[in-house]
Rosetta silent file (secondary structure, phi, psi, omega in degrees, C-alpha in Angstrom):
SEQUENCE: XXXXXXXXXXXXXXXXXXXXXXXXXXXXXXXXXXXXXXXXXXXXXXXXXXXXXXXXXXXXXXXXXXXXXXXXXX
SCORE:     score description
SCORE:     0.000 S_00000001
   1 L     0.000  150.558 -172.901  113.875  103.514   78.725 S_00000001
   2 L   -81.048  153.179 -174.453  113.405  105.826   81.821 S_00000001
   3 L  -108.452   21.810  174.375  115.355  104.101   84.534 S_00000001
   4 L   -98.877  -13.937 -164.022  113.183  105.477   87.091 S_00000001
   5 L   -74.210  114.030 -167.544  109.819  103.619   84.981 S_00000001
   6 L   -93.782  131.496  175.719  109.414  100.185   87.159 S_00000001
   7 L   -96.138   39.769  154.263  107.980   97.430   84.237 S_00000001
   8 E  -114.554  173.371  177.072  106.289   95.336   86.772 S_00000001
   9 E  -168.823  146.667  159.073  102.731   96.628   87.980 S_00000001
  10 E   -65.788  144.135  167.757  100.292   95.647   90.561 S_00000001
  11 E  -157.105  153.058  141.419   96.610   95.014   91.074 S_00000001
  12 L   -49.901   15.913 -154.219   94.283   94.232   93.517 S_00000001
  13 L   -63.386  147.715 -173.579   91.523   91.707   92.353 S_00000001
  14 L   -52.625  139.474  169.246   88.219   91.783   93.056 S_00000001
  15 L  -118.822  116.960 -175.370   86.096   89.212   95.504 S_00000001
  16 L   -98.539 -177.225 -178.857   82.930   89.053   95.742 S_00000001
  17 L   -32.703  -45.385 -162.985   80.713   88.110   98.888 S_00000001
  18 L  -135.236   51.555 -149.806   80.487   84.845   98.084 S_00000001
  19 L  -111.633  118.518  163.996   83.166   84.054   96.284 S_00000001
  20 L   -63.951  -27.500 -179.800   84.553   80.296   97.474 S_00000001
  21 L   -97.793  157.134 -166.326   88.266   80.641   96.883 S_00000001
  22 L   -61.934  145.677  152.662   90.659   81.955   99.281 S_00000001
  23 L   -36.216  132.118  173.137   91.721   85.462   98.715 S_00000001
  24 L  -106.982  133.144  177.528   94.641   86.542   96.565 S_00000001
  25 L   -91.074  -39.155  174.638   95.689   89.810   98.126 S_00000001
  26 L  -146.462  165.516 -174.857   97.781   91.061   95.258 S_00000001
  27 E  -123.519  136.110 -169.943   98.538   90.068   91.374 S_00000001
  28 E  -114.370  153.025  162.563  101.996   91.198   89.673 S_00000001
  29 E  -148.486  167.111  178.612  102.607   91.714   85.606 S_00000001
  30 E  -119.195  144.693 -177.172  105.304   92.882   83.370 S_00000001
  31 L  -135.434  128.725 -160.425  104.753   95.486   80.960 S_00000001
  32 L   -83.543  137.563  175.676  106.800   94.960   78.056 S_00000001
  33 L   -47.361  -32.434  153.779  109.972   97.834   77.707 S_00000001
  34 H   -57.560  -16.491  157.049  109.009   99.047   74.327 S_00000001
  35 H   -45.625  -33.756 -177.074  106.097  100.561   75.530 S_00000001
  36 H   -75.669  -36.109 -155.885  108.071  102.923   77.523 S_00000001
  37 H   -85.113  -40.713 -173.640  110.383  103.875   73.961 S_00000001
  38 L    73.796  -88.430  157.426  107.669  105.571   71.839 S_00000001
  39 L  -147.146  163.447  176.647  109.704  105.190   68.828 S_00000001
  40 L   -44.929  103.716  163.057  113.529  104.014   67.869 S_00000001
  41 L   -51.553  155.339  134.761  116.141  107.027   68.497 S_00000001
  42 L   -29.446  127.425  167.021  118.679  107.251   66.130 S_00000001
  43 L    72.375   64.900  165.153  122.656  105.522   67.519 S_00000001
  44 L   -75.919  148.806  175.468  120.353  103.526   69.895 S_00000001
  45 L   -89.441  139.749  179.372  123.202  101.638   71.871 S_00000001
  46 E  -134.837  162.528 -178.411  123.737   98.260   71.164 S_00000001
  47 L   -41.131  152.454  146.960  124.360   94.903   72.489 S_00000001
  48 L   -99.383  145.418 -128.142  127.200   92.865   70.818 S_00000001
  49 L   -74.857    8.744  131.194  126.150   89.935   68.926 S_00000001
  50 L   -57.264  -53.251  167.460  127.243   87.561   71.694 S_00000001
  51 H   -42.691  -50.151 -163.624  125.281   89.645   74.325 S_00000001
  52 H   -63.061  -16.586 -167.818  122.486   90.067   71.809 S_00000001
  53 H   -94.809  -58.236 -158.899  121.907   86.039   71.540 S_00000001
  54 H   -51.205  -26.765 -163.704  122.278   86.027   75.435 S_00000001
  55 L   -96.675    5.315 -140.343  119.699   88.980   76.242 S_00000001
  56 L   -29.992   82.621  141.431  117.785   88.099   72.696 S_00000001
  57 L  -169.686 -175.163 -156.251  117.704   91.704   71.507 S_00000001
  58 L  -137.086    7.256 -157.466  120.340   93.883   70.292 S_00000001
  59 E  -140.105  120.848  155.938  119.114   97.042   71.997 S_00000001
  60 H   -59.492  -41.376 -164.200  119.685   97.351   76.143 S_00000001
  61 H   -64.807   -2.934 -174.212  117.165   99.535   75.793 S_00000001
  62 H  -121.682   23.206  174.366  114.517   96.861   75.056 S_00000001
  63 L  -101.356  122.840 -170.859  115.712   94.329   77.310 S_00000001
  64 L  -151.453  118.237 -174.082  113.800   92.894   80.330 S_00000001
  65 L   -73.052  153.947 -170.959  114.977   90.590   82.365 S_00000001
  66 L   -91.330  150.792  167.790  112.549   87.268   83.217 S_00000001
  67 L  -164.299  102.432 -161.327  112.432   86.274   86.384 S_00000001
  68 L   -73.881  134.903  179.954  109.799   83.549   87.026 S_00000001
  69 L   -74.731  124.552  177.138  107.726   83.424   90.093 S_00000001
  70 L   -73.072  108.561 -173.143  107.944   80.195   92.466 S_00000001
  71 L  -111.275  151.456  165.906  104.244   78.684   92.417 S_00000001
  72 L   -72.929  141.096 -176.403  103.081   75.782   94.850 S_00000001
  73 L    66.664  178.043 -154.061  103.319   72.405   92.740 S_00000001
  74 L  -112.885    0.000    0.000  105.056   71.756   89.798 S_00000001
């Protein structure tokens, strides 16, 4: 993966005129790292099969860490 490629992405959504709910000014996603890969290199570097259960994948290159967004209520 390019390490310059950010896997989160942005959006605006739309509101109309009369649209009742408060505004959300912006919406976040993750775009998953194999998208960025194209296909499997050869010697891809890998994890070792402790890491690989911790990260579950065996490839850094396909690894993306979660990191869950704090919403009001539970």
């Amino acid at each position: 993966m390019h390490p310059q490629v950010s896997e989160e992405r942005y959006y605006k959504p739309f509101r109309g005129p009369f649209d009742p709910c408060p505004p959300i000014p912006c919406r976040t996603y993750v775009v998953p790292p194999q998208l960025f890969l194209g296909f499997q290199p050869p010697n891809l570097p890998q994890f070792s099969l402790p890491e690989a259960l911790r990260f579950g994948t065996l490839w850094p290159a396909l690894f993306s860490p979660y990191s869950p967004q704090i919403r009001g209520g539970n």
